[in-house]
Coordinates of C-alpha atoms and ligand atoms in Angstrom, one line a residue:
M1 CA 0.0 0.0 0.0
C2 CA 1.0 3.6 -0.2
G3 CA 4.1 4.7 1.8
I4 CA 4.8 8.1 3.3
I5 CA 8.0 9.7 4.4
G6 CA 8.6 13.3 5.4
I7 CA 11.5 15.3 6.9
V8 CA 11.6 18.7 8.5
G9 CA 15.4 19.0 8.6
N10 CA 18.5 21.1 9.1
Q11 CA 20.1 20.0 5.9
A12 CA 19.1 18.9 2.4
V13 CA 16.4 16.2 2.3
T14 CA 15.9 15.0 -1.3
D15 CA 18.3 12.1 -1.2
R16 CA 17.2 11.0 2.2
L17 CA 13.5 11.1 1.2
I18 CA 14.3 8.9 -1.8
E19 CA 16.3 6.5 0.4
G20 CA 13.2 6.4 2.6
L21 CA 11.0 5.6 -0.3
K22 CA 13.2 2.7 -1.3
R23 CA 12.7 1.3 2.2
L24 CA 9.0 1.6 1.6
E25 CA 9.1 -0.2 -1.8
Y26 CA 8.3 -3.5 -0.2
R27 CA 4.8 -2.3 0.6
G28 CA 3.9 -2.3 -3.1
Y29 CA 3.3 0.8 -5.3
D30 CA 2.9 1.9 -8.9
S31 CA 4.1 5.5 -8.9
A32 CA 6.2 7.7 -6.6
G33 CA 6.8 11.4 -6.0
I34 CA 8.4 14.0 -3.7
A35 CA 7.6 17.6 -2.8
I36 CA 10.3 19.9 -1.5
M37 CA 10.2 23.4 0.0
E38 CA 12.8 25.2 -2.1
N39 CA 14.1 28.5 -0.8
A40 CA 13.9 30.9 -3.7
V41 CA 15.0 34.6 -3.5
S42 CA 11.4 35.6 -3.4
G43 CA 10.5 33.2 -0.5
S44 CA 9.8 29.5 -0.2
V45 CA 8.4 27.7 -3.2
L46 CA 6.9 24.2 -3.2
S47 CA 8.2 22.0 -6.1
R48 CA 7.5 18.4 -6.9
R49 CA 8.8 15.6 -9.0
R50 CA 6.6 12.6 -9.8
A51 CA 6.9 9.5 -11.9
E52 CA 4.8 6.5 -12.9
G53 CA 6.3 3.1 -12.1
K54 CA 9.3 2.3 -10.1
I55 CA 11.4 4.6 -7.9
H56 CA 14.3 4.6 -10.4
N57 CA 12.0 6.6 -12.7
L58 CA 11.6 9.2 -10.0
V59 CA 15.4 9.2 -9.4
E60 CA 16.0 9.8 -13.1
R61 CA 13.4 12.6 -13.1
V62 CA 15.1 14.3 -10.1
A63 CA 18.6 13.9 -11.8
K64 CA 17.2 15.7 -14.8
E65 CA 15.4 18.4 -12.9
P66 CA 17.1 18.6 -9.5
V67 CA 15.2 19.9 -6.5
D68 CA 16.3 20.3 -2.9
G69 CA 15.6 22.0 0.4
N70 CA 15.3 21.3 4.1
L71 CA 11.7 20.4 4.2
G72 CA 9.9 17.7 2.2
I73 CA 7.4 14.9 1.8
A74 CA 7.6 11.8 -0.4
H75 CA 5.2 9.0 -1.3
T76 CA 4.8 5.7 -3.1
R77 CA 1.3 5.3 -4.4
W78 CA -0.7 2.1 -4.8
A79 CA -3.6 3.2 -6.9
T80 CA -7.1 2.9 -5.6
H81 CA -9.0 5.9 -7.1
G82 CA -7.7 6.9 -10.5
I83 CA -5.2 4.9 -12.7
A84 CA -1.5 4.7 -11.9
N85 CA -0.1 7.6 -13.8
E86 CA 2.1 10.6 -13.1
N87 CA -0.9 13.0 -12.8
N88 CA -2.5 10.9 -10.1
A89 CA 0.8 10.4 -8.3
H90 CA 1.3 12.1 -4.9
P91 CA 2.2 14.7 -3.6
H92 CA -1.0 16.6 -4.6
F93 CA -0.8 20.3 -4.7
A94 CA -3.6 22.9 -4.2
G95 CA -2.6 26.5 -3.8
R96 CA 0.0 26.7 -1.0
V97 CA -0.5 23.0 0.1
G98 CA 1.4 19.9 -0.8
L99 CA 0.0 16.6 0.5
V100 CA 0.6 12.9 0.6
H101 CA -2.0 10.3 1.7
N102 CA -2.3 6.6 2.5
G103 CA -5.8 5.2 2.8
I104 CA -9.1 6.1 1.3
I105 CA -11.2 9.3 1.9
E106 CA -14.6 7.8 1.8
N107 CA -16.6 11.1 1.5
F108 CA -14.4 12.6 -1.2
T109 CA -17.2 12.9 -3.7
Q110 CA -19.4 15.1 -1.3
L111 CA -16.3 17.1 -0.3
R112 CA -15.3 17.6 -3.9
D113 CA -18.9 18.6 -4.9
G114 CA -18.9 21.2 -2.1
L115 CA -15.7 22.8 -3.5
K116 CA -16.4 22.5 -7.3
K117 CA -17.5 26.1 -7.6
V118 CA -14.4 27.5 -6.2
R119 CA -11.7 24.9 -7.0
K120 CA -10.4 23.3 -10.1
F121 CA -9.5 19.6 -9.6
Q122 CA -6.5 18.1 -11.6
T123 CA -6.7 14.4 -10.7
Q124 CA -9.0 11.5 -10.4
T125 CA -7.9 10.7 -6.8
D126 CA -9.8 10.8 -3.5
T127 CA -6.8 12.6 -2.0
E128 CA -6.6 15.9 -3.9
V129 CA -9.7 17.3 -2.2
V130 CA -7.9 17.2 1.1
A131 CA -5.2 19.6 -0.1
H132 CA -7.9 21.9 -1.5
L133 CA -9.8 21.9 1.8
I134 CA -6.7 22.9 3.7
D135 CA -5.9 25.7 1.2
E136 CA -9.4 26.9 1.1
A137 CA -9.6 27.1 4.9
M138 CA -6.4 29.2 5.0
K139 CA -7.8 31.5 2.3
N140 CA -10.8 32.0 4.5
G141 CA -8.5 33.2 7.3
A142 CA -7.5 30.1 9.3
S143 CA -3.8 29.6 10.3
A144 CA -2.1 26.6 8.7
Q145 CA -2.5 24.6 11.9
E146 CA -6.2 25.5 12.2
A147 CA -6.8 24.7 8.6
F148 CA -5.2 21.3 9.0
A149 CA -7.2 20.4 12.1
K150 CA -10.4 21.6 10.6
T151 CA -9.9 19.6 7.4
I152 CA -9.2 16.3 9.1
G153 CA -12.3 16.8 11.1
Q154 CA -14.3 16.8 7.9
L155 CA -12.9 13.6 6.5
T156 CA -14.4 10.1 6.8
G157 CA -12.5 7.0 5.9
A158 CA -9.0 5.8 6.6
F159 CA -6.0 8.0 6.2
A160 CA -2.4 8.8 7.1
L161 CA -1.5 12.3 5.9
G162 CA 1.7 14.3 5.5
V163 CA 1.4 18.0 4.6
V164 CA 3.7 20.9 3.9
I165 CA 2.6 24.4 3.3
E166 CA 4.2 27.3 1.4
G167 CA 5.1 30.0 3.8
E168 CA 5.4 27.6 6.7
D169 CA 9.0 26.5 5.9
Q170 CA 9.6 25.0 9.3
Q171 CA 6.5 22.9 9.8
L172 CA 5.5 19.4 8.8
F173 CA 1.9 18.4 9.5
A174 CA 0.9 14.7 10.0
A175 CA -2.3 12.9 10.9
R176 CA -3.3 9.3 11.4
R177 CA -6.8 7.7 11.3
G178 CA -7.1 4.1 10.2
S179 CA -3.7 4.0 8.4
P180 CA -0.5 3.7 10.3
L181 CA 1.9 6.6 10.7
A182 CA 5.0 7.0 12.9
I183 CA 7.1 9.9 13.9
G184 CA 10.9 9.7 14.1
L185 CA 12.8 11.9 16.5
G186 CA 16.2 13.3 15.3
D187 CA 18.9 15.7 16.4
G188 CA 17.7 19.1 15.2
E189 CA 15.4 17.3 12.7
N190 CA 12.1 15.3 12.9
Y191 CA 10.5 12.8 10.6
I192 CA 7.3 11.1 9.6
G193 CA 7.1 7.6 8.0
S194 CA 4.5 4.9 7.3
D195 CA 6.5 2.6 9.5
A196 CA 9.8 2.3 11.4
I197 CA 11.4 0.6 8.5
A198 CA 11.0 3.7 6.4
L199 CA 12.7 5.7 9.1
A200 CA 15.4 3.1 9.9
S201 CA 18.3 5.1 8.5
L202 CA 17.1 8.3 10.1
S203 CA 16.0 7.5 13.6
Q204 CA 15.5 4.7 16.1
K205 CA 13.4 6.9 18.5
I206 CA 9.9 6.3 17.3
I207 CA 6.5 7.7 18.4
Y208 CA 3.6 5.7 17.0
L209 CA 0.6 8.0 16.5
E210 CA -2.6 6.7 18.0
E211 CA -5.9 6.5 16.2
G212 CA -7.2 10.0 15.5
D213 CA -3.9 11.7 16.5
W214 CA -2.5 14.6 14.5
A215 CA 0.8 16.4 14.9
V216 CA 2.9 19.4 14.0
L217 CA 6.6 18.8 13.6
T218 CA 9.4 21.4 13.5
T219 CA 13.1 20.9 13.5
D220 CA 13.1 21.0 17.3
S221 CA 9.6 20.1 18.4
V222 CA 6.9 17.6 18.0
K223 CA 3.4 18.6 19.2
I224 CA 0.8 15.9 19.1
F225 CA -3.0 16.3 19.5
D226 CA -5.7 13.7 19.9
A227 CA -9.0 13.3 18.0
D228 CA -10.5 16.0 20.2
N229 CA -7.7 18.4 19.4
A230 CA -6.3 18.2 22.9
P231 CA -2.5 18.2 23.3
V232 CA -1.3 14.7 24.3
E233 CA 2.0 13.0 25.0
R234 CA 2.7 9.6 23.3
P235 CA 5.4 7.2 24.4
I236 CA 8.8 7.0 22.6
T237 CA 9.7 3.5 21.5
M238 CA 13.3 2.6 20.8
V239 CA 13.2 0.3 17.7
S240 CA 15.8 -2.4 17.5
G241 CA 18.7 -2.1 15.2
S242 CA 17.5 -5.1 13.3
L243 CA 15.0 -2.9 11.5
A244 CA 17.9 -1.0 10.1
A245 CA 19.3 -4.4 9.0
A246 CA 16.4 -5.1 6.7
E247 CA 18.8 -5.4 3.8
K248 CA 19.0 -8.1 1.1
G249 CA 22.6 -9.1 1.9
N250 CA 24.1 -11.4 -0.7
Y251 CA 20.7 -12.8 -1.8
K252 CA 19.2 -12.0 -5.1
H253 CA 15.8 -11.3 -3.6
Y254 CA 14.4 -10.5 -0.2
M255 CA 12.1 -13.5 -0.6
L256 CA 15.0 -15.9 -0.9
K257 CA 16.8 -14.4 2.0
E258 CA 13.6 -14.7 4.1
I259 CA 13.1 -18.3 3.0
Y260 CA 16.7 -19.0 4.2
E261 CA 16.2 -17.2 7.5
Q262 CA 13.5 -19.6 8.6
P263 CA 15.6 -22.0 10.8
E264 CA 16.5 -18.9 12.8
T265 CA 13.1 -17.1 12.7
V266 CA 11.2 -20.2 13.7
G267 CA 13.8 -20.7 16.4
R268 CA 13.0 -17.2 17.7
T269 CA 9.3 -17.9 17.7
L270 CA 9.9 -21.1 19.6
T271 CA 12.1 -19.4 22.2
H272 CA 9.2 -17.1 23.0
Y273 CA 6.6 -19.9 23.4
I274 CA 8.4 -23.0 24.5
D275 CA 10.5 -23.9 27.5
A276 CA 12.7 -26.4 25.6
F277 CA 14.8 -27.2 28.6
N278 CA 11.8 -28.4 30.5
H279 CA 10.0 -29.9 27.5
R280 CA 6.9 -27.8 27.9
V281 CA 5.0 -24.8 26.6
K282 CA 5.4 -21.6 28.5
T283 CA 2.6 -20.7 30.9
P284 CA 0.4 -17.6 30.2
E285 CA 2.3 -15.9 33.1
E286 CA 5.6 -16.6 31.4
L287 CA 4.2 -15.1 28.2
E288 CA 3.0 -12.1 30.1
L289 CA -0.6 -13.0 29.2
E290 CA -1.6 -13.6 32.8
T291 CA -5.4 -13.7 32.3
L292 CA -5.3 -15.7 29.0
D293 CA -7.6 -18.6 29.9
F294 CA -8.1 -21.3 27.3
K295 CA -9.6 -23.6 29.9
N296 CA -13.0 -22.1 30.2
L297 CA -13.2 -21.0 26.6
E298 CA -16.1 -22.3 24.5
R299 CA -14.7 -21.3 21.1
V300 CA -11.9 -19.6 19.3
T301 CA -12.5 -17.4 16.2
L302 CA -9.4 -16.9 14.0
I303 CA -9.6 -13.9 11.7
A304 CA -7.0 -13.1 9.0
C305 CA -6.4 -12.5 5.3
G306 CA -4.3 -14.2 2.6
T307 CA -1.4 -16.3 3.9
A308 CA -2.2 -15.5 7.5
A309 CA -5.6 -17.0 6.9
Y310 CA -4.0 -20.2 5.7
A311 CA -1.9 -20.3 8.8
A312 CA -5.2 -19.9 10.7
Y313 CA -6.8 -22.8 8.8
V314 CA -4.0 -25.1 9.8
A315 CA -4.4 -23.9 13.4
K316 CA -8.1 -24.9 13.3
Y317 CA -7.0 -28.6 13.0
W318 CA -4.5 -28.1 15.9
F319 CA -6.9 -26.4 18.3
E320 CA -9.6 -28.9 17.6
Q321 CA -7.4 -32.0 17.8
L322 CA -5.0 -31.0 20.5
A323 CA -7.3 -29.0 22.8
D324 CA -10.8 -30.1 21.8
L325 CA -11.5 -26.4 21.4
P326 CA -14.1 -25.6 18.7
T327 CA -12.4 -23.2 16.2
D328 CA -13.8 -21.0 13.4
V329 CA -11.6 -19.5 10.8
D330 CA -12.9 -16.4 9.0
I331 CA -11.6 -14.4 6.1
A332 CA -11.5 -11.0 7.7
S333 CA -13.1 -9.2 4.8
E334 CA -16.2 -11.5 5.0
F335 CA -16.4 -11.6 8.8
R336 CA -18.2 -8.5 10.0
Y337 CA -20.5 -8.1 7.1
R338 CA -22.0 -11.5 7.5
R339 CA -23.0 -10.5 11.1
P340 CA -21.6 -13.7 12.6
A341 CA -23.2 -15.4 15.6
L342 CA -20.6 -15.0 18.3
S343 CA -20.8 -16.7 21.7
Q344 CA -19.8 -14.5 24.5
N345 CA -17.4 -17.0 26.1
S346 CA -15.2 -17.1 23.0
M347 CA -12.0 -15.3 22.0
A348 CA -11.1 -13.8 18.7
I349 CA -7.5 -14.1 17.5
A350 CA -6.4 -11.8 14.7
V351 CA -3.5 -13.3 12.8
S352 CA -1.5 -10.7 10.8
Q353 CA 2.1 -10.2 9.9
S354 CA 1.8 -6.5 9.7
G355 CA -0.8 -6.0 12.4
E356 CA -2.3 -3.3 10.1
T357 CA -4.3 -5.1 7.5
A358 CA -7.5 -3.0 7.3
D359 CA -10.0 -5.9 7.0
T360 CA -8.4 -7.9 9.9
L361 CA -8.3 -4.8 12.1
A362 CA -11.9 -4.0 11.3
A363 CA -12.9 -7.6 12.2
L364 CA -10.9 -7.3 15.5
R365 CA -12.7 -4.1 16.4
Y366 CA -16.0 -5.7 15.6
C367 CA -15.3 -8.5 18.0
Q368 CA -14.3 -6.0 20.7
K369 CA -17.6 -4.1 20.2
K370 CA -19.5 -7.4 20.6
G371 CA -17.7 -7.9 24.0
L372 CA -15.3 -10.7 23.0
K373 CA -11.8 -11.0 24.4
T374 CA -9.4 -10.3 21.6
A375 CA -5.8 -11.3 20.8
A376 CA -3.5 -10.3 18.0
L377 CA -0.8 -12.6 16.8
V378 CA 1.5 -10.3 14.9
N379 CA 5.0 -9.7 13.6
Q380 CA 4.9 -6.0 14.4
M381 CA 4.3 -5.6 18.2
T382 CA 4.0 -1.8 17.7
S383 CA 1.1 -2.3 15.2
T384 CA -2.4 -1.1 15.7
M385 CA -3.7 -4.7 16.2
A386 CA -1.2 -5.4 18.9
R387 CA -2.0 -2.1 20.7
E388 CA -5.8 -2.5 20.5
S389 CA -6.3 -6.1 21.4
D390 CA -6.5 -7.5 25.0
Y391 CA -3.5 -9.8 24.3
A392 CA -0.7 -9.1 22.0
M393 CA 1.4 -12.1 21.0
P394 CA 4.5 -11.8 18.9
I395 CA 5.8 -14.1 16.2
N396 CA 9.3 -12.6 16.2
A397 CA 10.0 -13.3 12.5
G398 CA 11.8 -9.9 12.1
P399 CA 11.1 -7.5 9.2
E400 CA 9.6 -9.3 6.2
I401 CA 10.2 -7.3 3.1
G402 CA 9.2 -9.6 0.2
V403 CA 5.5 -9.1 -0.6
A404 CA 5.1 -12.9 -0.6
S405 CA 4.9 -14.0 3.0
T406 CA 7.3 -16.8 3.9
K407 CA 9.1 -16.5 7.2
A408 CA 6.0 -14.8 8.8
F409 CA 3.9 -17.8 7.7
T410 CA 6.1 -20.4 9.3
S411 CA 6.4 -18.3 12.5
Q412 CA 2.7 -17.9 12.6
L413 CA 2.3 -21.6 12.3
T414 CA 4.9 -22.2 15.0
A415 CA 3.2 -19.7 17.4
L416 CA -0.2 -21.1 16.7
L417 CA 0.9 -24.7 17.3
S418 CA 2.5 -23.7 20.6
L419 CA -0.7 -21.9 21.6
A420 CA -2.8 -25.0 20.6
I421 CA -0.6 -27.2 22.7
S422 CA -0.8 -24.7 25.6
S423 CA -4.6 -24.7 25.3
G424 CA -4.6 -28.5 25.2
V425 CA -2.6 -28.5 28.4
Q426 CA -4.8 -26.0 30.1
R427 CA -8.0 -27.9 29.1
G428 CA -6.6 -31.2 30.4
H429 CA -6.6 -32.7 26.9
I430 CA -2.8 -33.1 26.7
D431 CA -0.9 -34.9 29.5
K432 CA 2.7 -34.3 30.4
K433 CA 4.0 -37.1 28.2
R434 CA 2.2 -35.8 25.1
E435 CA 3.3 -32.2 25.9
T436 CA 6.9 -33.4 26.0
E437 CA 6.5 -35.3 22.8
L438 CA 4.9 -32.3 21.0
T439 CA 7.3 -29.6 22.3
D440 CA 10.3 -31.9 21.6
A441 CA 9.0 -32.2 18.0
L442 CA 8.7 -28.4 17.8
T443 CA 12.3 -27.9 18.9
Q444 CA 13.4 -30.1 16.0
I445 CA 11.9 -27.9 13.4
P446 CA 14.7 -25.4 12.8
R447 CA 17.0 -28.4 12.1
L448 CA 14.4 -30.0 9.8
I449 CA 13.9 -26.7 7.9
T450 CA 17.7 -26.5 7.4
E451 CA 17.7 -30.1 6.0
T452 CA 14.7 -29.3 3.7
L453 CA 16.4 -26.1 2.4
A454 CA 19.1 -28.5 1.0
L455 CA 16.4 -29.6 -1.6
E456 CA 16.8 -26.3 -3.3
P457 CA 18.8 -27.5 -6.4
E458 CA 16.2 -30.2 -7.1
I459 CA 13.3 -27.8 -6.6
E460 CA 14.9 -25.3 -8.9
T461 CA 14.9 -27.9 -11.7
L462 CA 11.3 -28.8 -11.1
A463 CA 10.4 -25.1 -11.0
H464 CA 11.8 -24.6 -14.5
D465 CA 9.4 -27.2 -15.7
L466 CA 6.5 -25.7 -13.7
S467 CA 7.2 -22.3 -15.1
K468 CA 6.2 -23.5 -18.6
T469 CA 2.6 -24.2 -17.5
E470 CA -0.4 -21.9 -17.5
N471 CA -2.3 -23.8 -14.8
A472 CA -1.2 -25.8 -11.8
F473 CA -2.9 -27.6 -8.9
Y474 CA -1.9 -28.3 -5.3
M475 CA -3.5 -30.9 -3.1
G476 CA -3.3 -32.2 0.4
R477 CA -5.4 -33.6 3.3
G478 CA -5.8 -32.5 6.9
V479 CA -3.3 -29.8 7.9
H480 CA -1.8 -30.1 4.4
F481 CA -5.0 -28.9 2.8
P482 CA -4.5 -25.3 3.8
L483 CA -0.8 -25.7 2.9
A484 CA -2.0 -26.6 -0.7
L485 CA -4.0 -23.4 -0.7
E486 CA -0.8 -21.5 0.4
G487 CA 1.3 -23.3 -2.2
A488 CA -1.1 -22.2 -4.9
L489 CA -1.2 -18.6 -3.6
K490 CA 2.6 -18.4 -3.5
L491 CA 2.8 -19.6 -7.1
K492 CA 0.2 -17.3 -8.5
E493 CA 1.2 -14.1 -6.7
I494 CA 4.8 -14.1 -7.8
S495 CA 4.9 -16.1 -11.0
Y496 CA 1.4 -15.1 -12.3
I497 CA 0.8 -18.8 -13.2
H498 CA -2.8 -19.7 -12.4
A499 CA -2.9 -22.1 -9.6
E500 CA -5.5 -23.6 -7.3
G501 CA -5.2 -25.6 -4.0
Y502 CA -7.7 -28.3 -3.1
A503 CA -8.5 -30.7 -0.3
A504 CA -7.2 -33.9 -2.0
G505 CA -10.6 -35.6 -1.6
E506 CA -12.4 -32.8 -3.3
L507 CA -10.9 -32.9 -6.8
K508 CA -13.2 -35.6 -8.0
H509 CA -16.2 -33.4 -7.1
G510 CA -15.5 -31.0 -10.0
P511 CA -11.9 -29.7 -10.5
I512 CA -10.7 -33.1 -11.9
A513 CA -12.5 -32.1 -15.1
L514 CA -9.6 -29.7 -15.6
I515 CA -6.9 -32.4 -15.5
E516 CA -5.5 -33.3 -18.9
E517 CA -2.2 -34.7 -20.2
G518 CA 0.7 -32.9 -18.5
T519 CA -1.3 -30.8 -16.0
P520 CA 1.0 -30.2 -13.1
V521 CA -0.3 -31.3 -9.7
V522 CA 1.8 -30.8 -6.5
V523 CA 0.8 -33.3 -3.9
I524 CA 1.7 -32.7 -0.3
A525 CA 1.7 -36.0 1.6
P526 CA 4.0 -36.9 4.4
Y527 CA 3.7 -40.5 5.5
D528 CA 1.0 -40.0 8.2
E529 CA -2.4 -41.4 8.9
L530 CA -3.9 -39.7 5.9
F531 CA -1.2 -40.7 3.5
E532 CA -2.9 -43.7 1.9
K533 CA -6.1 -41.6 1.2
T534 CA -4.0 -38.8 -0.3
V535 CA -2.2 -41.3 -2.5
S536 CA -5.5 -42.7 -3.8
N537 CA -6.5 -39.1 -4.8
M538 CA -3.1 -38.6 -6.4
Q539 CA -3.7 -41.7 -8.5
E540 CA -7.1 -40.5 -9.6
V541 CA -5.5 -37.4 -11.2
A542 CA -2.3 -39.3 -12.4
T543 CA -4.6 -41.7 -14.3
R544 CA -6.0 -38.8 -16.1
G545 CA -2.6 -37.5 -17.3
A546 CA -1.6 -35.2 -14.4
K547 CA 2.2 -34.7 -14.0
I548 CA 2.7 -35.2 -10.3
T549 CA 5.3 -33.6 -8.0
L550 CA 5.0 -35.5 -4.7
I551 CA 6.3 -33.8 -1.6
T552 CA 6.7 -36.5 1.0
D553 CA 9.3 -38.2 3.3
E554 CA 11.4 -41.3 2.9
K555 CA 8.6 -43.7 3.9
G556 CA 6.2 -42.0 1.6
A557 CA 8.6 -42.1 -1.2
A558 CA 9.2 -45.8 -0.7
H559 CA 5.4 -46.5 -0.8
T560 CA 4.9 -44.6 -4.0
A561 CA 8.0 -45.6 -6.0
G562 CA 7.4 -44.9 -9.7
M563 CA 4.0 -43.3 -9.2
A564 CA 5.0 -39.6 -9.4
H565 CA 6.8 -37.7 -12.1
A566 CA 9.1 -36.3 -9.4
T567 CA 9.4 -36.9 -5.7
L568 CA 10.8 -34.4 -3.2
V569 CA 11.9 -36.2 0.0
C570 CA 11.6 -34.1 3.1
P571 CA 13.1 -35.2 6.4
E572 CA 10.8 -37.3 8.7
T573 CA 8.7 -35.0 10.7
Q574 CA 6.2 -35.5 13.6
S575 CA 2.7 -35.1 12.0
E576 CA 1.5 -32.0 13.9
S577 CA 4.6 -30.0 13.0
A578 CA 4.9 -31.2 9.5
P579 CA 3.2 -28.2 7.8
I580 CA 5.9 -25.9 9.1
V581 CA 8.6 -28.0 7.3
Y582 CA 6.5 -28.7 4.2
A583 CA 6.1 -25.0 3.7
I584 CA 9.7 -24.7 2.6
P585 CA 9.5 -26.7 -0.7
I586 CA 6.3 -24.9 -1.8
Q587 CA 7.9 -21.6 -1.2
L588 CA 11.1 -22.5 -3.1
L589 CA 9.0 -24.0 -5.9
A590 CA 7.1 -20.7 -6.4
Y591 CA 10.3 -18.6 -6.0
H592 CA 12.2 -20.5 -8.7
A593 CA 9.3 -20.6 -11.1
A594 CA 9.0 -16.8 -10.7
V595 CA 12.8 -16.2 -11.1
H596 CA 12.8 -18.4 -14.2
L597 CA 9.9 -16.3 -15.7
G598 CA 11.7 -13.1 -14.8
T599 CA 8.9 -11.5 -12.7
D600 CA 9.5 -8.9 -10.0
V601 CA 9.7 -11.5 -7.2
D602 CA 9.8 -9.1 -4.2
Q603 CA 7.2 -6.6 -5.5
P604 CA 4.9 -8.6 -7.7
R605 CA 2.5 -6.6 -9.9
N606 CA -0.7 -5.2 -8.3
L607 CA 0.2 -6.4 -4.8
A608 CA 1.0 -4.5 -1.6
K609 CA 2.7 -5.8 1.5
S610 CA 0.4 -4.2 4.0
V611 CA -3.1 -3.9 2.7
T612 CA -4.4 -0.9 4.7
V613 CA -7.6 -0.3 2.7
E614 CA -10.7 -2.5 2.9
Ligands
M6R701 O1 0.0 -8.4 7.2 P1 -1.0 -9.5 7.1 O2 -0.5 -10.8 7.5 O3 -2.3 -9.2 7.7 O4 -1.3 -9.7 5.5 C1 -2.3 -10.6 5.1 C2 -2.2 -10.8 3.6 O5 -2.3 -9.6 2.9 C3 -0.8 -11.4 3.2 O6 -0.6 -12.6 3.9 C4 -0.8 -11.7 1.7 O7 -1.7 -12.7 1.3 C5 0.6 -12.0 1.2 N1 0.9 -11.4 0.0 C6 0.8 -13.5 0.9 O8 2.0 -13.8 0.5

């Protein structure tokens, strides 16, 4: 989604704004721009440079037409209203005002209609009207600060805003409602950014604006006001240096780096949830979730989008099997509009890497309003979901930059399995022996992931073959059904090959009609209690010409010798924790297919990392 960065500085800002935009690239965008307060002889002048497409186009534009000054805002736009072209790119100008926006102004049509007689609009965006409203208010006698405060009071929808105003050379205005925005504190300078990653090279002292907050930044002060325009203090968070280390290193893509980080990231998740030394899950007290009570819970509702939702689907099997705890999984965008029947004695858990996904956040708030206890399982502990829920639970995967989620997925699975074991223990469904067995199996996962990563050369060869197809299928049973869905999602989002995931038993109810000679089918089937059933389904499609890639273990390979076109042999894994290990080959398969096709792996077309609009 759109990214914002702004600097009110004591030295030139253009290069630093562009560097900040590059850090925001991972969020997904289709145009970029900067606005700089230039100091002309006649006074300050606001100038902008914008370009369609990637940031290097903007860099070229700035090289041809240099612009610099000590105050500026910059933006990467992910188009919602109006096509992705230079004219619709931010910053938007109106009179003395330059403005960048992330989110959607829902009442823009009414606001625009109200101004049509006095204002000429240049773009198709929902954003431009906000710049006009501020400028119009100043024309009618308001000070810059009054005009800004008045304007945000007129807006409905979700937004984060950064504003600079000609004649106010020392002030940067910011507001946050619905879309995240952070303030970075510097030495004789201050900054705004969509997240701490954008600000990583500028500041580690971060203030996260709260819902409805707005702020006025100068070089040496930051004044914050709440939704009622009352001055407020917000805590300063020191972000870890690891954010600054969100670099690609020697890897060709962030996605590959993040795939290879998984032994370590899963290890970090485990350290948080498991007491490996004592072969047990940590207690709620040890997790600083003192009042988290699974014992008396009637139901858990997991809400999420995309890959996080597939992690939640896997967790449904775990919560039901290990804890006998009825569990619903809901796609967040469907949840609140279907007016779900919620039982009071249940808990909603939002699963989200970013902790900012608009649909998941809205669903979480809906549950809060209905009186449910809420928890957020997130990668960003400073995110809105973490701050607004009763229980914030980290996955500790570290910054995930590739748009395609990989290490966050395996850490979500690891945390959810740990929580399912924990609830099984609390509900008396798991005895000490079983707890030891399950936690010991979990502690093996980082090693098993390392062993599975060694399959990469084989997977690369298979991926070349896969990249020649237009359609592919993934299938699995039990916990490997959601993994089939995730495998298909990974392949389509980065390689643009059409792919579908199915419960293995479901193909013959319709999709098998699509199988013809050579159709690739990836079968996920470790040698567990469902193996024979999955192999029967595999044979049903093989008989009809499907080209099978079987992902299994040694025992599975021995039982299916000669049946599959190719067999990837993963290390033997205890059945509950298998999806965490089997996620690796499906990630590598999608990655190499995409690399072979030459797509933009880390920033696939049309996609955004953090989807902050509904
Ligand atoms: O930040 P979140 O986990 O809430 O994001 C949810 C989805 O947008 C995300 O998982 C998306 O599906 C990824 N592109 C998948 O790779």
